[in-house]
Coordinates of C-alpha atoms in Angstrom, one line a residue:
L174 CA -12.7 28.8 3.4
I175 CA -14.9 29.5 0.4
V176 CA -12.0 28.9 -2.0
L177 CA -11.1 25.7 -0.2
L178 CA -14.7 24.4 -0.5
V179 CA -15.0 25.3 -4.2
A180 CA -11.6 23.8 -5.0
S181 CA -12.3 20.7 -3.0
L182 CA -15.5 20.0 -4.9
T183 CA -13.7 20.5 -8.2
L184 CA -10.5 18.6 -7.7
P185 CA -12.0 15.1 -7.5
L186 CA -13.8 15.4 -10.8
V187 CA -11.0 14.0 -13.0
P188 CA -10.2 11.1 -10.6
T189 CA -14.0 10.4 -10.6
I190 CA -13.9 10.2 -14.4
V191 CA -11.0 7.8 -14.3
F192 CA -12.5 5.4 -11.9
S193 CA -16.0 5.7 -13.5
F194 CA -14.4 4.7 -16.8
I195 CA -12.5 1.8 -15.2
A196 CA -15.8 0.6 -13.6
L197 CA -17.5 0.9 -17.0
L198 CA -14.8 -1.1 -18.7
I199 CA -15.1 -3.8 -16.0
A200 CA -18.8 -3.9 -16.5
R201 CA -18.4 -4.2 -20.3
L202 CA -15.8 -7.0 -20.0
T203 CA -17.9 -9.1 -17.7
A204 CA -21.3 -8.4 -19.3
R205 CA -21.2 -11.6 -21.5
F206 CA -20.2 -14.0 -18.7
R207 CA -22.6 -16.2 -16.8
K208 CA -21.2 -15.0 -13.5
T209 CA -21.1 -11.4 -14.4
N210 CA -21.7 -9.9 -10.9
I211 CA -19.0 -12.1 -9.3
L212 CA -16.4 -11.3 -11.9
N213 CA -17.3 -7.6 -11.5
I214 CA -16.8 -7.8 -7.8
I215 CA -13.5 -9.6 -8.1
L216 CA -12.1 -7.1 -10.7
L217 CA -13.2 -4.1 -8.6
F218 CA -11.4 -5.6 -5.5
V219 CA -8.3 -6.3 -7.6
V220 CA -8.3 -2.7 -8.8
F221 CA -8.7 -1.2 -5.3
L222 CA -6.2 -3.5 -3.6
G223 CA -3.7 -2.9 -6.5
I224 CA -3.9 0.8 -6.1
M225 CA -3.5 0.5 -2.3
Y226 CA -0.5 -1.8 -2.7
L227 CA 1.2 0.5 -5.2
S228 CA 0.7 3.6 -3.1
F229 CA 2.3 1.9 -0.1
S230 CA 5.0 0.0 -1.9
L231 CA 6.4 2.7 -4.3
N232 CA 9.2 4.6 -2.5
F233 CA 9.2 8.4 -2.8
G234 CA 12.0 9.2 -0.4
E235 CA 10.4 8.0 2.9
A236 CA 11.3 4.7 4.5
N237 CA 8.3 4.9 6.8
P238 CA 5.3 3.5 4.7
L239 CA 2.9 5.7 6.5
L240 CA 4.8 9.0 5.9
N241 CA 5.5 7.8 2.4
Q242 CA 1.9 8.6 1.5
E243 CA 2.6 12.3 1.8
S244 CA 5.6 12.0 -0.5
F245 CA 3.4 9.9 -2.8
M246 CA 0.9 12.8 -3.1
S247 CA 3.7 15.3 -3.6
S248 CA 5.1 13.3 -6.4
I249 CA 1.7 13.1 -8.1
G250 CA 1.4 16.9 -7.8
A251 CA 4.6 17.3 -9.7
Y252 CA 3.1 15.5 -12.8
Y253 CA -0.6 16.4 -12.3
P254 CA -1.1 20.2 -12.7
P255 CA -4.5 20.5 -11.0
I256 CA -2.9 19.7 -7.6
K257 CA -0.5 22.6 -8.1
W258 CA -3.5 24.8 -9.0
F259 CA -5.4 23.6 -6.0
V260 CA -2.5 24.4 -3.6
G261 CA -2.0 27.8 -5.3
A262 CA -5.6 28.7 -5.1
V263 CA -6.1 27.7 -1.4
D264 CA -2.7 28.6 0.0
D265 CA -1.9 31.8 -2.0
L266 CA -5.5 32.8 -2.9
N267 CA -4.5 32.8 -6.5
F268 CA -7.8 33.3 -8.3
G269 CA -6.2 32.6 -11.7
Y270 CA -5.3 29.1 -10.5
L271 CA -8.8 28.7 -9.1
A272 CA -10.4 29.7 -12.4
L273 CA -8.0 27.3 -14.2
L274 CA -9.0 24.5 -11.9
L275 CA -12.7 25.1 -12.3
V276 CA -12.7 25.5 -16.1
T277 CA -10.5 22.6 -17.0
N278 CA -12.1 20.1 -14.6
A279 CA -15.6 21.2 -15.5
A280 CA -14.8 20.9 -19.2
V281 CA -13.3 17.5 -18.9
F282 CA -16.2 16.3 -16.8
T283 CA -18.8 17.6 -19.2
G284 CA -17.0 16.1 -22.2
F285 CA -16.8 12.8 -20.4
I286 CA -20.6 12.8 -19.6
F287 CA -21.5 13.4 -23.3
G288 CA -18.8 11.3 -24.8
V289 CA -19.5 8.2 -22.8
Q290 CA -23.2 8.0 -23.3
K291 CA -23.2 5.6 -26.3
L292 CA -20.7 3.3 -24.5
V293 CA -22.9 3.2 -21.4
K294 CA -26.0 2.5 -23.4
S295 CA -24.4 -0.4 -25.3
T296 CA -22.9 -1.8 -22.1
N297 CA -26.3 -1.8 -20.4
Q298 CA -27.8 -3.5 -23.3
R299 CA -25.1 -6.2 -23.2
A300 CA -25.7 -6.6 -19.5
M301 CA -29.4 -7.3 -20.1
T302 CA -28.6 -10.4 -22.1
K303 CA -28.4 -13.4 -19.9
V304 CA -25.9 -16.1 -20.7
T305 CA -27.3 -19.6 -20.0
R306 CA -26.2 -23.2 -20.6
K307 CA -27.7 -26.6 -20.7
N308 CA -27.4 -28.7 -17.6
G309 CA -28.2 -32.4 -18.0
K310 CA -28.2 -33.1 -14.2
A311 CA -31.4 -34.0 -12.5
V312 CA -32.9 -31.4 -10.2
V313 CA -32.3 -32.2 -6.6
S314 CA -34.7 -31.0 -3.9
K315 CA -32.9 -29.8 -0.8
Q316 CA -34.4 -29.0 2.6
R317 CA -33.0 -26.3 4.8
S318 CA -33.8 -24.8 8.1
L319 CA -35.6 -21.4 8.0
M320 CA -32.6 -19.5 9.2
S321 CA -30.3 -21.2 6.7
S322 CA -32.6 -20.3 3.9
I323 CA -32.8 -16.6 4.9
T324 CA -29.0 -16.5 5.2
A325 CA -28.5 -18.2 1.8
K326 CA -30.9 -15.6 0.3
E327 CA -28.7 -12.8 1.8
W328 CA -25.6 -14.3 0.3
K329 CA -27.3 -14.4 -3.1
T330 CA -28.3 -10.7 -2.8
F331 CA -24.7 -9.9 -1.7
F332 CA -23.1 -11.5 -4.7
N333 CA -25.7 -10.2 -7.1
T334 CA -25.2 -6.6 -6.1
P335 CA -21.6 -5.5 -6.8
I336 CA -21.9 -2.1 -5.1
Y337 CA -23.3 -3.8 -2.0
A338 CA -20.5 -6.4 -2.0
L339 CA -17.8 -3.8 -2.5
N340 CA -18.9 -1.4 0.2
V341 CA -19.8 -4.0 2.9
G342 CA -17.3 -6.7 2.0
F343 CA -14.3 -4.5 1.6
G344 CA -13.7 -4.4 5.4
P345 CA -13.2 -8.1 5.9
V346 CA -11.0 -8.4 2.8
I347 CA -8.7 -5.6 3.8
L348 CA -8.5 -6.9 7.4
F349 CA -7.4 -10.3 6.2
V350 CA -4.9 -8.7 3.8
L351 CA -3.4 -6.6 6.6
A352 CA -3.2 -9.6 8.8
I353 CA -1.2 -11.6 6.2
A354 CA 0.9 -8.6 5.4
S355 CA 1.8 -8.1 9.1
I356 CA 3.6 -11.5 9.0
F357 CA 6.0 -10.3 6.4
Y358 CA 6.4 -6.7 7.7
A359 CA 6.3 -7.4 11.4
D360 CA 9.7 -5.9 12.1
T361 CA 9.0 -2.7 10.2
I362 CA 5.6 -2.2 11.9
K363 CA 7.1 -2.8 15.3
T364 CA 9.9 -0.3 14.6
Y365 CA 7.6 2.6 13.5
L366 CA 4.6 2.0 15.8
G367 CA 6.7 1.2 18.8
G368 CA 9.8 3.2 18.4
E369 CA 9.8 6.0 15.9
M370 CA 6.1 7.1 16.3
N371 CA 6.0 6.2 20.0
I372 CA 2.2 6.3 20.3
G373 CA 2.3 4.7 23.8
V374 CA -0.4 2.1 23.1
S375 CA 0.2 -1.7 23.3
F376 CA 0.1 -3.7 20.1
E377 CA -3.0 -5.6 21.2
I378 CA -5.0 -2.4 21.5
I379 CA -3.8 -1.2 18.1
V380 CA -5.0 -4.5 16.7
L381 CA -8.4 -4.1 18.5
I382 CA -8.8 -0.6 17.1
I383 CA -8.2 -1.9 13.6
V384 CA -10.5 -4.8 14.0
G385 CA -13.1 -2.7 15.7
F386 CA -13.1 -0.1 12.9
V387 CA -13.4 -2.9 10.3
M388 CA -16.3 -4.5 12.1
S389 CA -18.1 -1.1 12.2
M390 CA -17.8 -1.0 8.4
I391 CA -19.8 -4.2 8.0
Y392 CA -23.3 -2.8 8.1
S393 CA -25.3 -5.2 6.0
S394 CA -27.9 -5.5 8.7
A395 CA -28.6 -1.7 8.4
V396 CA -29.5 -1.9 4.7
S397 CA -30.4 -5.5 3.9
L398 CA -34.1 -5.0 4.7
S399 CA -34.2 -1.9 2.4
L400 CA -32.6 -3.9 -0.4
E401 CA -35.7 -6.0 -0.6
G402 CA -37.2 -3.0 -2.4
K403 CA -40.5 -3.5 -4.1
N404 CA -40.3 -7.2 -3.4
F405 CA -40.7 -6.6 0.3
W406 CA -44.4 -7.4 0.1
I407 CA -43.5 -11.0 -0.9
L408 CA -41.3 -11.3 2.2
K409 CA -44.0 -9.7 4.3
S410 CA -46.7 -12.2 3.1
L411 CA -44.6 -15.3 3.8
P412 CA -45.6 -17.4 6.9
I413 CA -42.4 -16.3 8.7
K414 CA -42.3 -14.3 11.8
P415 CA -40.8 -10.8 11.1
K416 CA -38.3 -11.2 14.0
T417 CA -37.0 -14.4 12.4
I418 CA -36.3 -12.5 9.2
M419 CA -34.4 -9.9 11.1
Y420 CA -32.5 -12.6 13.0
G421 CA -31.4 -14.1 9.6
K422 CA -30.2 -10.7 8.4
M423 CA -28.3 -10.2 11.6
L424 CA -26.7 -13.7 11.3
F425 CA -25.5 -12.9 7.8
N426 CA -23.8 -9.7 9.0
I427 CA -22.1 -11.7 11.7
I428 CA -21.0 -14.5 9.3
L429 CA -19.7 -11.9 6.9
G430 CA -17.2 -10.3 9.4
L431 CA -16.7 -12.4 12.5
P432 CA -14.9 -15.5 11.1
V433 CA -12.4 -13.3 9.2
A434 CA -11.9 -11.1 12.3
I435 CA -11.1 -14.1 14.5
V436 CA -8.7 -15.6 11.9
S437 CA -7.0 -12.2 11.6
L438 CA -6.7 -11.9 15.4
I439 CA -4.9 -15.2 15.5
I440 CA -2.5 -14.1 12.8
F441 CA -1.9 -10.7 14.5
S442 CA -1.2 -12.5 17.8
Y443 CA 1.5 -14.5 16.1
T444 CA 3.0 -11.4 14.5
F445 CA 3.0 -9.3 17.7
D446 CA 3.6 -12.0 20.2
I447 CA 0.3 -11.5 22.0
T448 CA -0.3 -14.0 24.8
A449 CA -3.0 -16.8 24.5
L450 CA -5.0 -15.3 27.4
T451 CA -5.0 -11.8 25.8
L452 CA -5.9 -13.3 22.5
L453 CA -8.9 -15.1 24.0
C454 CA -10.1 -11.8 25.6
M455 CA -9.7 -10.1 22.2
I456 CA -11.8 -12.8 20.5
V457 CA -14.5 -12.4 23.1
F458 CA -14.6 -8.7 22.6
T459 CA -14.7 -9.0 18.8
T460 CA -17.6 -11.4 19.1
S461 CA -19.5 -9.1 21.4
L462 CA -18.8 -6.2 19.1
S463 CA -20.1 -8.1 16.0
L464 CA -23.3 -9.0 17.9
V465 CA -24.1 -5.5 19.1
V466 CA -23.2 -3.8 15.7
S467 CA -25.4 -6.4 13.8
S468 CA -28.4 -5.9 16.1
L469 CA -28.0 -2.1 16.1
G470 CA -28.0 -2.1 12.3
S471 CA -31.3 -4.1 12.2
I472 CA -33.0 -1.7 14.6
I473 CA -31.9 1.2 12.5
N474 CA -33.2 -0.4 9.3
L475 CA -36.5 -1.1 11.0
F476 CA -36.9 2.6 11.7
V477 CA -35.5 4.2 8.5
P478 CA -36.1 1.7 5.6
K479 CA -35.8 2.8 2.0
F480 CA -37.8 0.5 -0.2
E481 CA -38.2 3.0 -3.1
Y482 CA -35.0 3.3 -5.1
R483 CA -33.7 3.2 -8.7
N484 CA -30.3 1.9 -7.9
P485 CA -28.9 -0.2 -5.0
A486 CA -26.3 2.5 -4.5
E487 CA -29.0 4.8 -3.1
V488 CA -29.5 2.3 -0.3
V489 CA -25.9 1.1 0.3
K490 CA -24.2 4.5 0.1
Q491 CA -26.8 7.3 0.4
S492 CA -29.6 6.1 2.7
A493 CA -30.1 7.3 6.3
A494 CA -29.9 3.7 7.5
A495 CA -26.3 3.3 6.0
L496 CA -25.2 6.6 7.6
F497 CA -26.7 5.8 11.0
G498 CA -25.4 2.3 10.8
L499 CA -21.8 3.6 10.4
F500 CA -22.0 6.4 13.0
G501 CA -23.9 4.2 15.5
S502 CA -21.1 1.6 15.3
W503 CA -18.5 4.3 15.8
I504 CA -20.4 5.6 18.9
I505 CA -20.3 2.1 20.3
L506 CA -16.6 2.0 19.7
M507 CA -16.1 5.3 21.4
L508 CA -18.0 4.0 24.5
N509 CA -15.7 1.0 24.6
G510 CA -12.7 3.3 24.3
F511 CA -13.8 5.5 27.2
L512 CA -14.5 2.4 29.3
Y513 CA -11.1 1.0 28.5
W514 CA -9.4 4.2 29.4
F515 CA -11.2 4.4 32.7
V516 CA -10.7 0.8 33.7
T517 CA -7.0 0.6 32.9
K518 CA -6.3 3.3 35.4
S519 CA -6.6 0.7 38.2
L520 CA -7.0 -2.8 36.4
S521 CA -5.2 -4.8 33.8
S522 CA -5.7 -4.5 30.0
D523 CA -7.3 -8.0 29.8
I524 CA -9.9 -7.1 32.4
A525 CA -10.6 -3.9 30.6
I526 CA -11.2 -5.8 27.4
L527 CA -13.5 -8.2 29.1
M528 CA -15.5 -5.3 30.7
M529 CA -15.9 -3.8 27.2
S530 CA -17.2 -7.2 26.1
M531 CA -19.7 -7.2 29.0
L532 CA -20.9 -3.7 28.0
N533 CA -21.4 -4.9 24.4
L534 CA -23.3 -7.9 25.5
I535 CA -25.6 -5.9 27.8
L536 CA -26.3 -3.5 24.9
F537 CA -26.9 -6.5 22.6
T538 CA -29.3 -8.1 25.0
G539 CA -31.4 -4.9 25.2
M540 CA -31.5 -4.6 21.5
M541 CA -32.5 -8.2 21.0
I542 CA -35.4 -7.7 23.5
F543 CA -36.5 -4.6 21.4
I544 CA -36.3 -6.6 18.1
D545 CA -38.2 -9.5 19.6
R546 CA -41.1 -7.2 20.9
K547 CA -41.3 -4.5 18.2
T548 CA -40.4 -6.0 14.9
E549 CA -43.9 -7.3 14.0
S550 CA -45.7 -4.0 14.8
L551 CA -43.1 -2.2 12.7
F552 CA -43.5 -4.6 9.8
I553 CA -47.2 -4.0 9.7
K554 CA -46.7 -0.3 9.2
F555 CA -44.4 -0.7 6.2
E556 CA -46.0 0.1 2.9
V557 CA -44.3 -0.7 -0.4

């Protein structure tokens, strides 16, 4: 176990270097553009989706795209010695392989840290320069509703913070990509999930599991209040009710994931021949799940905000609110799963899905009552 822990902490160092360098190059390439953050986000998504596509599309002796991943990793191991050293250290307790793994990875990582410093410094300096242009158009004053203004502000924060957009926005993107891909690979998916793997679960439930997992990954409401950072005092001093601010942040979380989820459900229903009635039940469930997950995230962020941070990554990836937001959503999914399992013993799948929706709506109602009554008192206690 000790060898496994040490080796597991060491093996990812080189891949971390590779992707850090790719991210650095992307930041350097986009630093001089006016829409730096948006270009940065697009390129990061292209890189991640490209790697996922290659890992599934390249054939390494397995026709099943799921089992092909194991062959993919084995093929990498044949050309990448550290994987061989890792297996030898853990499986055979070969301490020579363990020492080789530690020394080489640590040396490469240390060399990268010192070697990349000048490039990082110059890249940061380039990023500090703002590119502007003249605009001869007259300024137009627009009036929006309060909720629309809060939501628009959340969109601006989303696109101005690449790490935020990548972590929270990756779920909807990958869900839509999977939905589109299911149209072209429908026969293959049906063959392996229905026949070869014989998992004994209907396609609509598989789709709901995928959609539910993606919805749980959209946790902007759990971190958006923290991302106000040192500017929170400005938000606090505005003549806006605190609960209205939280409603706007919840609405953004819903808009970010629910429309994509509904469109994806419609595509999946076409791919897997799901009936219109079942599709309607699935849409109701997905809507209820989006509501309860968004409200849960807001409550979590009210209790464990993190306004003091040096980098948004500390809030989006490392804060207690982000962790509780993810695990809290998974707990809700587990409760839904237990309810489905219990109800389908005597009733139909559609009724079970509707009962899960009812559970989510009950939880959502209770959370909204809490937000309505407690937000203001919690806002008063916040010190920035």
